[in-house]
Coordinates of C-alpha atoms in Angstrom, one line a residue:
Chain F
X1 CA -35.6 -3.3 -63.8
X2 CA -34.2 -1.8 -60.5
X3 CA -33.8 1.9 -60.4
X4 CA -33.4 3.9 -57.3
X5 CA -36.4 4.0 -54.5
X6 CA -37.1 0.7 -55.8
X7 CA -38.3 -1.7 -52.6
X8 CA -36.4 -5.0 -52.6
X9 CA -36.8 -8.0 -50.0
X10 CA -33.7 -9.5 -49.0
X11 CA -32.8 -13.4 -49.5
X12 CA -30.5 -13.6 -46.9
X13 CA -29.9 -13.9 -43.3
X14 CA -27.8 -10.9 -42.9
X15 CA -30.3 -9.2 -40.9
X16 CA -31.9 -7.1 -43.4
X17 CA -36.0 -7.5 -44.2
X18 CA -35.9 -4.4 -46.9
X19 CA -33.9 -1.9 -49.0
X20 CA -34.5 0.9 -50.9
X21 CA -32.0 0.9 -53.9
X22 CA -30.4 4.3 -53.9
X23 CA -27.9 4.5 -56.9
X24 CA -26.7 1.6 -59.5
X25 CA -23.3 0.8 -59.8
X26 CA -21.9 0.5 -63.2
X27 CA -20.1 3.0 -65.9
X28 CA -22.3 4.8 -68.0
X29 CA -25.0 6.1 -66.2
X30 CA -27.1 3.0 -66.2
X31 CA -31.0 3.4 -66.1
X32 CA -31.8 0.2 -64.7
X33 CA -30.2 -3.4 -62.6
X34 CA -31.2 -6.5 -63.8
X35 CA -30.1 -9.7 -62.3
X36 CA -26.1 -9.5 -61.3
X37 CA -25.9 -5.9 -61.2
X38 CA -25.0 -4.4 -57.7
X39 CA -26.8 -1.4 -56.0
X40 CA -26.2 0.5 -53.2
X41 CA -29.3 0.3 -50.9
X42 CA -30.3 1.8 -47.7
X43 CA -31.9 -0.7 -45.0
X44 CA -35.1 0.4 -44.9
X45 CA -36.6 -2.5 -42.3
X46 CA -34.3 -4.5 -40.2
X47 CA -34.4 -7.7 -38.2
X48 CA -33.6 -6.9 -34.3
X49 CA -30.6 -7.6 -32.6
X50 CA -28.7 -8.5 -35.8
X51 CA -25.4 -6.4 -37.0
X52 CA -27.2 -4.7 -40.0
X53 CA -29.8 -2.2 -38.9
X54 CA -32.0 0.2 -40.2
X55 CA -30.7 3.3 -42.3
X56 CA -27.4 1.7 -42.9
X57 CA -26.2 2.4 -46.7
X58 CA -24.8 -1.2 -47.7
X59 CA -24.1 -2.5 -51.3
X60 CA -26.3 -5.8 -52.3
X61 CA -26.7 -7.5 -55.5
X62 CA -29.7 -8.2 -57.4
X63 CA -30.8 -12.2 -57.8
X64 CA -34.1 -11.7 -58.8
X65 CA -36.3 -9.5 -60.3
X66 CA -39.9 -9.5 -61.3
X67 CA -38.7 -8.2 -64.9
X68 CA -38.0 -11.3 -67.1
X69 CA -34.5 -13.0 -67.4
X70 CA -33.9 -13.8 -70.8
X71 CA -31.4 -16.6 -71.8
X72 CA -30.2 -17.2 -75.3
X73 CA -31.5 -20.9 -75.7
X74 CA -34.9 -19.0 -74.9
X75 CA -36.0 -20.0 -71.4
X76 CA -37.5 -17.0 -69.8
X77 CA -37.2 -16.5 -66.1
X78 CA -39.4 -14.3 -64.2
X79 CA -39.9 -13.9 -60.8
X80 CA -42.7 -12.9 -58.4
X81 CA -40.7 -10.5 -56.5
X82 CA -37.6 -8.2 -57.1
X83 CA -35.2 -9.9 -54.3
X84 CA -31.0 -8.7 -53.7
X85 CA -28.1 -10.0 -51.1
X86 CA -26.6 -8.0 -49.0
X87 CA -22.7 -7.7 -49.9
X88 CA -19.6 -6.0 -48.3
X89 CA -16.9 -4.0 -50.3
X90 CA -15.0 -7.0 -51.3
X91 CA -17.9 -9.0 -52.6
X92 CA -18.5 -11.7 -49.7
X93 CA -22.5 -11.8 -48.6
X94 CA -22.7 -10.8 -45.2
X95 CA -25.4 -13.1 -44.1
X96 CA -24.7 -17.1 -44.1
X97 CA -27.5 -18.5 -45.8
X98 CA -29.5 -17.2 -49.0
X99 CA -33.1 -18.1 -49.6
X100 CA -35.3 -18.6 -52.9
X101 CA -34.3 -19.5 -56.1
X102 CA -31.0 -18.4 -57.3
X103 CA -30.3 -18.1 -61.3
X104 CA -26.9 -19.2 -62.6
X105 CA -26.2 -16.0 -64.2
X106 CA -24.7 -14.9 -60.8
X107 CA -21.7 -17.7 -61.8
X108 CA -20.3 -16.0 -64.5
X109 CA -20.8 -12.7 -62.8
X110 CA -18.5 -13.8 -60.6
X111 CA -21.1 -14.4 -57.9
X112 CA -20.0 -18.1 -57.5
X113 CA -20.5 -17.5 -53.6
X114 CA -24.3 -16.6 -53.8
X115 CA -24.8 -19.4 -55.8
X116 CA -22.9 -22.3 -53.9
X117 CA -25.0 -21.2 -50.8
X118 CA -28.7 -21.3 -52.6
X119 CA -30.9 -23.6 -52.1
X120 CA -31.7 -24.0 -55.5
X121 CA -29.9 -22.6 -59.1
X122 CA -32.1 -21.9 -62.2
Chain A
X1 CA -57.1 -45.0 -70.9
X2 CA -55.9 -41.6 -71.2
X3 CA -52.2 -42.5 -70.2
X4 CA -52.0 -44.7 -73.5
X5 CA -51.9 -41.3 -75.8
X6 CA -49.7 -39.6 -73.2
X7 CA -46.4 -39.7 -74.3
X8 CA -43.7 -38.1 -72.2
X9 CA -40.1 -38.1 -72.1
X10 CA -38.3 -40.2 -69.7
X11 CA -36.3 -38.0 -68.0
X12 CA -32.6 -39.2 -67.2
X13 CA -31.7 -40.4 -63.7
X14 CA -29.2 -38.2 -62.6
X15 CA -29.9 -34.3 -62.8
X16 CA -27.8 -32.1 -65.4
X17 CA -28.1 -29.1 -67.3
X18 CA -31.0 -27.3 -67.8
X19 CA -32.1 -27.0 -71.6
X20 CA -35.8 -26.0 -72.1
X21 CA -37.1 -24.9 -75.3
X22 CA -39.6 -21.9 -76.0
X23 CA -41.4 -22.2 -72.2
X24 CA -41.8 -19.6 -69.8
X25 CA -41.4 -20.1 -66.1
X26 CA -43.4 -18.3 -63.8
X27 CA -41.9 -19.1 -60.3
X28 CA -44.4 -17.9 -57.7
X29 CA -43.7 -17.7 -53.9
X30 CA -40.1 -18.4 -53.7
X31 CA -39.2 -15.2 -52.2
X32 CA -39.6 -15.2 -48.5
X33 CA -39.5 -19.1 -48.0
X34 CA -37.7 -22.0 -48.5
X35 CA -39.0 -24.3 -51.7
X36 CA -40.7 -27.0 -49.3
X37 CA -43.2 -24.5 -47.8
X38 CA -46.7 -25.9 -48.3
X39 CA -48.7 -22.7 -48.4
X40 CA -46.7 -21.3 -51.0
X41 CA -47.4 -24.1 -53.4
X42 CA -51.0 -24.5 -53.3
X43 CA -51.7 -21.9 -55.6
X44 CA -50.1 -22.3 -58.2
X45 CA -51.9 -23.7 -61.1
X46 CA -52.3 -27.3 -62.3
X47 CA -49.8 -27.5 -64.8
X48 CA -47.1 -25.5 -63.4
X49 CA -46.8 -27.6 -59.8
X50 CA -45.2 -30.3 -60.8
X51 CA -42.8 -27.8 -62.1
X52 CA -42.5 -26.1 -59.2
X53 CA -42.7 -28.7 -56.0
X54 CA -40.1 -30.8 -57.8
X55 CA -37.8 -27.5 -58.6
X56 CA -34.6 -29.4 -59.0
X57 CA -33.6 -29.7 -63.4
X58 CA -35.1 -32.9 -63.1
X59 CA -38.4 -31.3 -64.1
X60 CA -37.1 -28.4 -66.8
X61 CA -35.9 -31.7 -68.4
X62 CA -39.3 -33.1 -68.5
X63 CA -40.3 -30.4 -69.7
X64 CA -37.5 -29.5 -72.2
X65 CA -38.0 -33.0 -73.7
X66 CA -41.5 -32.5 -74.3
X67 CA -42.9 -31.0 -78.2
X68 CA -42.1 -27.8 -78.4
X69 CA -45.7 -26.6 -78.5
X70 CA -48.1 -28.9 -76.5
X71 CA -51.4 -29.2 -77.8
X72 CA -54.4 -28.3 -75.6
X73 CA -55.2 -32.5 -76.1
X74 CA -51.8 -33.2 -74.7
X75 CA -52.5 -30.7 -71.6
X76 CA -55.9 -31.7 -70.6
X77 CA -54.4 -35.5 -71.0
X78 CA -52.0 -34.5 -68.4
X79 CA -54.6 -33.4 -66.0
X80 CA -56.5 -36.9 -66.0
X81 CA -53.6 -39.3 -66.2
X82 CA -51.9 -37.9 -63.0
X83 CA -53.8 -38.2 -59.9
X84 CA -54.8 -35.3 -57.6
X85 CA -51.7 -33.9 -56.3
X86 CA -53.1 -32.6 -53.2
X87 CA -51.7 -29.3 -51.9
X88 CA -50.0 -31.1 -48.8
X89 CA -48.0 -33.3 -50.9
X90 CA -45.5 -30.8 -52.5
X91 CA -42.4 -32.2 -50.7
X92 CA -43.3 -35.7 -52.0
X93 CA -42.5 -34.7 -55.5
X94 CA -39.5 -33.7 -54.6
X95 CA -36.8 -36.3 -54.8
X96 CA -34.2 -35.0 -51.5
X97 CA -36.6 -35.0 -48.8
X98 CA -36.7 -37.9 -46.7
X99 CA -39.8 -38.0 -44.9
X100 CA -42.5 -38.2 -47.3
X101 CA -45.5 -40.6 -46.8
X102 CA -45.2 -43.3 -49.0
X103 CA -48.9 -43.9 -49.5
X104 CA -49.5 -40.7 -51.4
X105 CA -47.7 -39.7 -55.1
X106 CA -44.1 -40.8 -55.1
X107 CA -41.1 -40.2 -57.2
X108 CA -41.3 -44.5 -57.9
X109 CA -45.1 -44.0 -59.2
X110 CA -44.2 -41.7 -61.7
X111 CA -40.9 -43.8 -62.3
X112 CA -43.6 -46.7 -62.8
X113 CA -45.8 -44.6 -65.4
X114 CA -42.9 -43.6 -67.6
X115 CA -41.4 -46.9 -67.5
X116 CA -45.0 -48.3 -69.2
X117 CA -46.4 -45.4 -71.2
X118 CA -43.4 -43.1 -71.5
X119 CA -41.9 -42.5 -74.9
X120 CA -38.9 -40.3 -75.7
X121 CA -40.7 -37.8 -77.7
X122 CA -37.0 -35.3 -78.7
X123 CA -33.9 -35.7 -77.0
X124 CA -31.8 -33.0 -77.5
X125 CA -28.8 -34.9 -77.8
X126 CA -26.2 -32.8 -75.7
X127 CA -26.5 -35.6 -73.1
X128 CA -23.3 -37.6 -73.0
X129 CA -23.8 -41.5 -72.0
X130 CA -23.7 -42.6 -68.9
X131 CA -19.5 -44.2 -69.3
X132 CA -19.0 -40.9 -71.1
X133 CA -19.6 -39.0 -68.0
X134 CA -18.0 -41.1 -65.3
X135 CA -15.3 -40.4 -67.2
X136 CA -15.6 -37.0 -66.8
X137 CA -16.3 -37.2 -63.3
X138 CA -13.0 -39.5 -62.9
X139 CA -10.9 -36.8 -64.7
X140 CA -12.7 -34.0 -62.4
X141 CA -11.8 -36.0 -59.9
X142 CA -8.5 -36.3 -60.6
X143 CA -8.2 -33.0 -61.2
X144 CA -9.9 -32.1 -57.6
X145 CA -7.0 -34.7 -56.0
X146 CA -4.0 -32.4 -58.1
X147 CA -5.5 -29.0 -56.7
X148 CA -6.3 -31.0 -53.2
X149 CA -2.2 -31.6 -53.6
X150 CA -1.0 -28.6 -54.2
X151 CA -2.6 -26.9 -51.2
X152 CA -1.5 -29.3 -49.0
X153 CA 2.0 -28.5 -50.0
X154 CA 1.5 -24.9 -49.1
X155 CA 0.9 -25.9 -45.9
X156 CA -2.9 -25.7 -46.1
X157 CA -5.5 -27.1 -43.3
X158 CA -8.3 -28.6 -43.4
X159 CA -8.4 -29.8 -46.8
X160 CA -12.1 -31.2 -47.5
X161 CA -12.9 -32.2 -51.3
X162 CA -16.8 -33.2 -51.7
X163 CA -18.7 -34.9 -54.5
X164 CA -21.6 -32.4 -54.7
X165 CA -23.0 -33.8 -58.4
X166 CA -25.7 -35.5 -56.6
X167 CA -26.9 -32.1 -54.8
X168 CA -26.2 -29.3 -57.2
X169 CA -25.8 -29.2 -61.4
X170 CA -23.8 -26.9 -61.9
X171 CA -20.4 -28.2 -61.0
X172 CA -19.1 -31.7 -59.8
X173 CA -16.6 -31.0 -57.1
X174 CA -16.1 -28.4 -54.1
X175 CA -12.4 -28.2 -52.5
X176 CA -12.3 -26.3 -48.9
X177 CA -9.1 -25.0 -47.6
X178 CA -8.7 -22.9 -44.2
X179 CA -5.4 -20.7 -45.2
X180 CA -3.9 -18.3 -42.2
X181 CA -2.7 -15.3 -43.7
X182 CA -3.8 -13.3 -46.8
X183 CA -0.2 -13.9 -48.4
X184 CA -0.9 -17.5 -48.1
X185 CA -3.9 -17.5 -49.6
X186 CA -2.1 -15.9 -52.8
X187 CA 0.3 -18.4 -52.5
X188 CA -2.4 -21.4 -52.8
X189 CA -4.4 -19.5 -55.3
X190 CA -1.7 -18.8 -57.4
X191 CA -0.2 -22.5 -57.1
X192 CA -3.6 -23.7 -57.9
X193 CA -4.0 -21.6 -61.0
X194 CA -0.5 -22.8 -62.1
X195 CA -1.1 -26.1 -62.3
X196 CA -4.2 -26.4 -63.6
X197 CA -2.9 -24.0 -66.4
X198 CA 0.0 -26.4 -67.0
X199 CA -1.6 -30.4 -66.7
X200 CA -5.2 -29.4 -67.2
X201 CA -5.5 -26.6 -69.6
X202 CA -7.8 -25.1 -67.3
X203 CA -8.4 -21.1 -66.6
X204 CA -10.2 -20.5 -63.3
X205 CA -13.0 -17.2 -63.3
X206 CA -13.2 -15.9 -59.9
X207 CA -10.9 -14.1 -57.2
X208 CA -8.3 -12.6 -58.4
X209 CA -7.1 -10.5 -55.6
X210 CA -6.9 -12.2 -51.8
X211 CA -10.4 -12.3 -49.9
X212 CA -11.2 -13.4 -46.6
X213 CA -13.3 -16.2 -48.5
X214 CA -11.7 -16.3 -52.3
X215 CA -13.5 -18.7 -54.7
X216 CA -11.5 -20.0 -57.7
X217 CA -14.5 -21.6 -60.3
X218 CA -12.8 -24.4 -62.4
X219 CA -16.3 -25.1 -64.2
X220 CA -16.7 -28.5 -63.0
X221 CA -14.6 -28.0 -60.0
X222 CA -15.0 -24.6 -56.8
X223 CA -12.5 -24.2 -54.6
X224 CA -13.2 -22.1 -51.6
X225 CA -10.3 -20.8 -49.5
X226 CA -11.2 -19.0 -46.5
X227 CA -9.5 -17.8 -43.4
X228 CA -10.3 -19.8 -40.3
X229 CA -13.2 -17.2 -39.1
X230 CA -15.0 -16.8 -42.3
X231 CA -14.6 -20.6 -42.4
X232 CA -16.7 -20.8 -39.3
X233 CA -18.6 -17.8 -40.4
X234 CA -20.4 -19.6 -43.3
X235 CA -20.0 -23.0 -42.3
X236 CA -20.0 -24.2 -45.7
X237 CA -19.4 -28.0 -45.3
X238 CA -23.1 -28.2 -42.8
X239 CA -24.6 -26.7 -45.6
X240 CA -23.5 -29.5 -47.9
X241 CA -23.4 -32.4 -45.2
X242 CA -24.8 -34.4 -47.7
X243 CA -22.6 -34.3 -49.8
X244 CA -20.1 -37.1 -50.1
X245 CA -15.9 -36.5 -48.8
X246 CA -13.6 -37.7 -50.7
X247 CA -10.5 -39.5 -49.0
X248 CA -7.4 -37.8 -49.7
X249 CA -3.6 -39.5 -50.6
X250 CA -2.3 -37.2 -47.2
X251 CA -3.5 -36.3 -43.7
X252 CA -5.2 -33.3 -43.8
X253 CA -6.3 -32.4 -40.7
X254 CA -3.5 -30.6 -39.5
X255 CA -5.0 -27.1 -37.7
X256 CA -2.1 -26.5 -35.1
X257 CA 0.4 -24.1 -37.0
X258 CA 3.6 -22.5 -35.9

């Protein structure tokens, strides 16, 4: 449950250590992101000498959150942090590498990317 | 002995689908590092590291296969059959890593154990038998060789088709193809889609418009077409260098164009 000022770590390499989630993307107003959703975040901590830095307004998606995951043959997933990847406009992840677990939801979100480059799918 | 009432299930060699009954899963520690990290592992309770140090399905099986509600006998069983899993040894339990020390807990010890005590409790049943699914990986792989085809007919390079089964569950087969121009990688994408519509019956999710790294997800089959930069940009094929290539009918290392 991601709603704007909300403080996420990043899992990838793009440069990023933090964002601030300013606005959720999606019709109707949405209250919250869950897992999948995409957010546009402001870089609120930075890694030096890397292309992203701080105070840039970039678009990431969620891949985990510390609110429960629910699946409907009743595994429930839930994370110890609320984590997203940094994204450009036409959906690549700008880093290389993603770290932590990854849930398969992404796949049918058409996150396929994200998930062929974690280390590990729920 | 306390490992004659400990019946577990025997989990299945190779790793598959994930189907768990009622359990919850709290993963601790996984955001900042990467799942082999020692520190992170150490304090996590009893029960829930084996889950977590061998993270692959391999262990949601176990415990998928498992009654659905273990009694408080059945948990305090599984503290005293299994030895001390000291906080050092997470990596052992984890069946990719190459360097573990063989005189500790080892993936063949508790091979050992559920080959004596081990009894398959509830199988779920959506597991196909071992012929059944070389099969299916023969038909993906035919499949993969078609798709493989078609690209190079469009004048693709670097046509790379890896077995990634053994690494990842959720498909069987990656095809990588460098395309030059954004038309071309239309061209392949749409090719690709054609033909798998027509001898495969298959409808890809993914890309539908022309990226810079466009991803066409056949279920058991990915194919990733990137440009040449975003190709060396993500380096995809280090990442899964252990997987293994598949030989192709044609040469495809062909990276001067004209």
């Amino acid at each position: 449950m991601i709603q704007p000022q909300t403080l996420l770590n990043v899992a990838d390499n793009s440069g990023a250590r933090e964002l601030m989630c300013i606005r959720i993307i999606g019709a109707g107003n949405p209250r919250y992101a869950h897992i999948g959703d995409v957010i546009v975040a402001v870089i609120k901590e930075a890694v030096p000498n890397m292309p992203l830095e701080r105070s840039e307004v970039i678009r990431a998606v969620i891949v985990r959150t510390c609110k429960e995951l629910k699946r409907d043959n009743g595994i429930i997933i839930r994370y110890d942090d609320n984590a997203a990847v940094v994204i450009d406009q036409e959906g690549n992840p700008k880093g290389t590498r993603v770290f932590g677990a990854i849930p398969l939801e992404l796949r049918q979100l058409n996150f396929t990317k994200i998930v062929s480059l974690a280390p590990e799918v729920l | 002995m306390a490992a004659d009432s400990l019946t577990l299930a025997r989990p299945g060699p190779k790793p598959g689908p994930a189907h768990v009954h009622r359990n919850i899963f709290q993963i601790t520690n996984f955001s900042s590092y990467p799942l082999t990290s020692h520190n992170a592992l150490s304090s996590l309770p009893r029960t829930m590291r084996a889950i977590a140090a061998s993270p692959s399905p391999f262990s949601l099986r176990l415990h998928g296969e498992l009654k659905k509600t273990p009694s408080p006998a059945f948990l305090s069983n599984k503290d005293r059959s299994f030895p001390a899993i000291p906080p050092r040894s997470v990596s052992l339990l984890s069946s990719r890593r190459p360097d573990h020390n063989p005189s500790e807990d080892t993936d063949e010890m508790f091979d050992e154990l559920f080959n004596k005590y081990g009894k398959v409790v509830y199988s779920s049943g959506d597991r196909k038998p071992t012929s059944a699914e070389a099969d299916d990986d023969a038909e993906s792989l035919s499949f993969a060789v078609t798709l493989a085809k078609t690209a190079n007919e469009v004048k693709a390079a670097d046509i790379r088709v890896l077995f990634v089964k053994p690494l990842v569950y959720w498909t069987r087969f990656f095809i990588i193809v460098t395309a030059f121009s954004r038309p071309q990688i239309d061209a392949i994408g749409s090719r690709m889609r054609d033909i798998a519509e027509k001898q495969f019956k298959k409808v890809p999710s993914g890309d539908t418009k022309p990226n810079s790294w466009t991803l066409l997800d056949f279920g058991d089959v990915v194919v990733h077409i990137f440009l040449p930069q975003q190709r060396e940009f993500y380096n995809l094929e280090e990442f899964y260098g252990n997987a293994t290539p598949i030989e192709l009918p044609f040469d495809s290392e062909s990276p001067f164009r004209y």
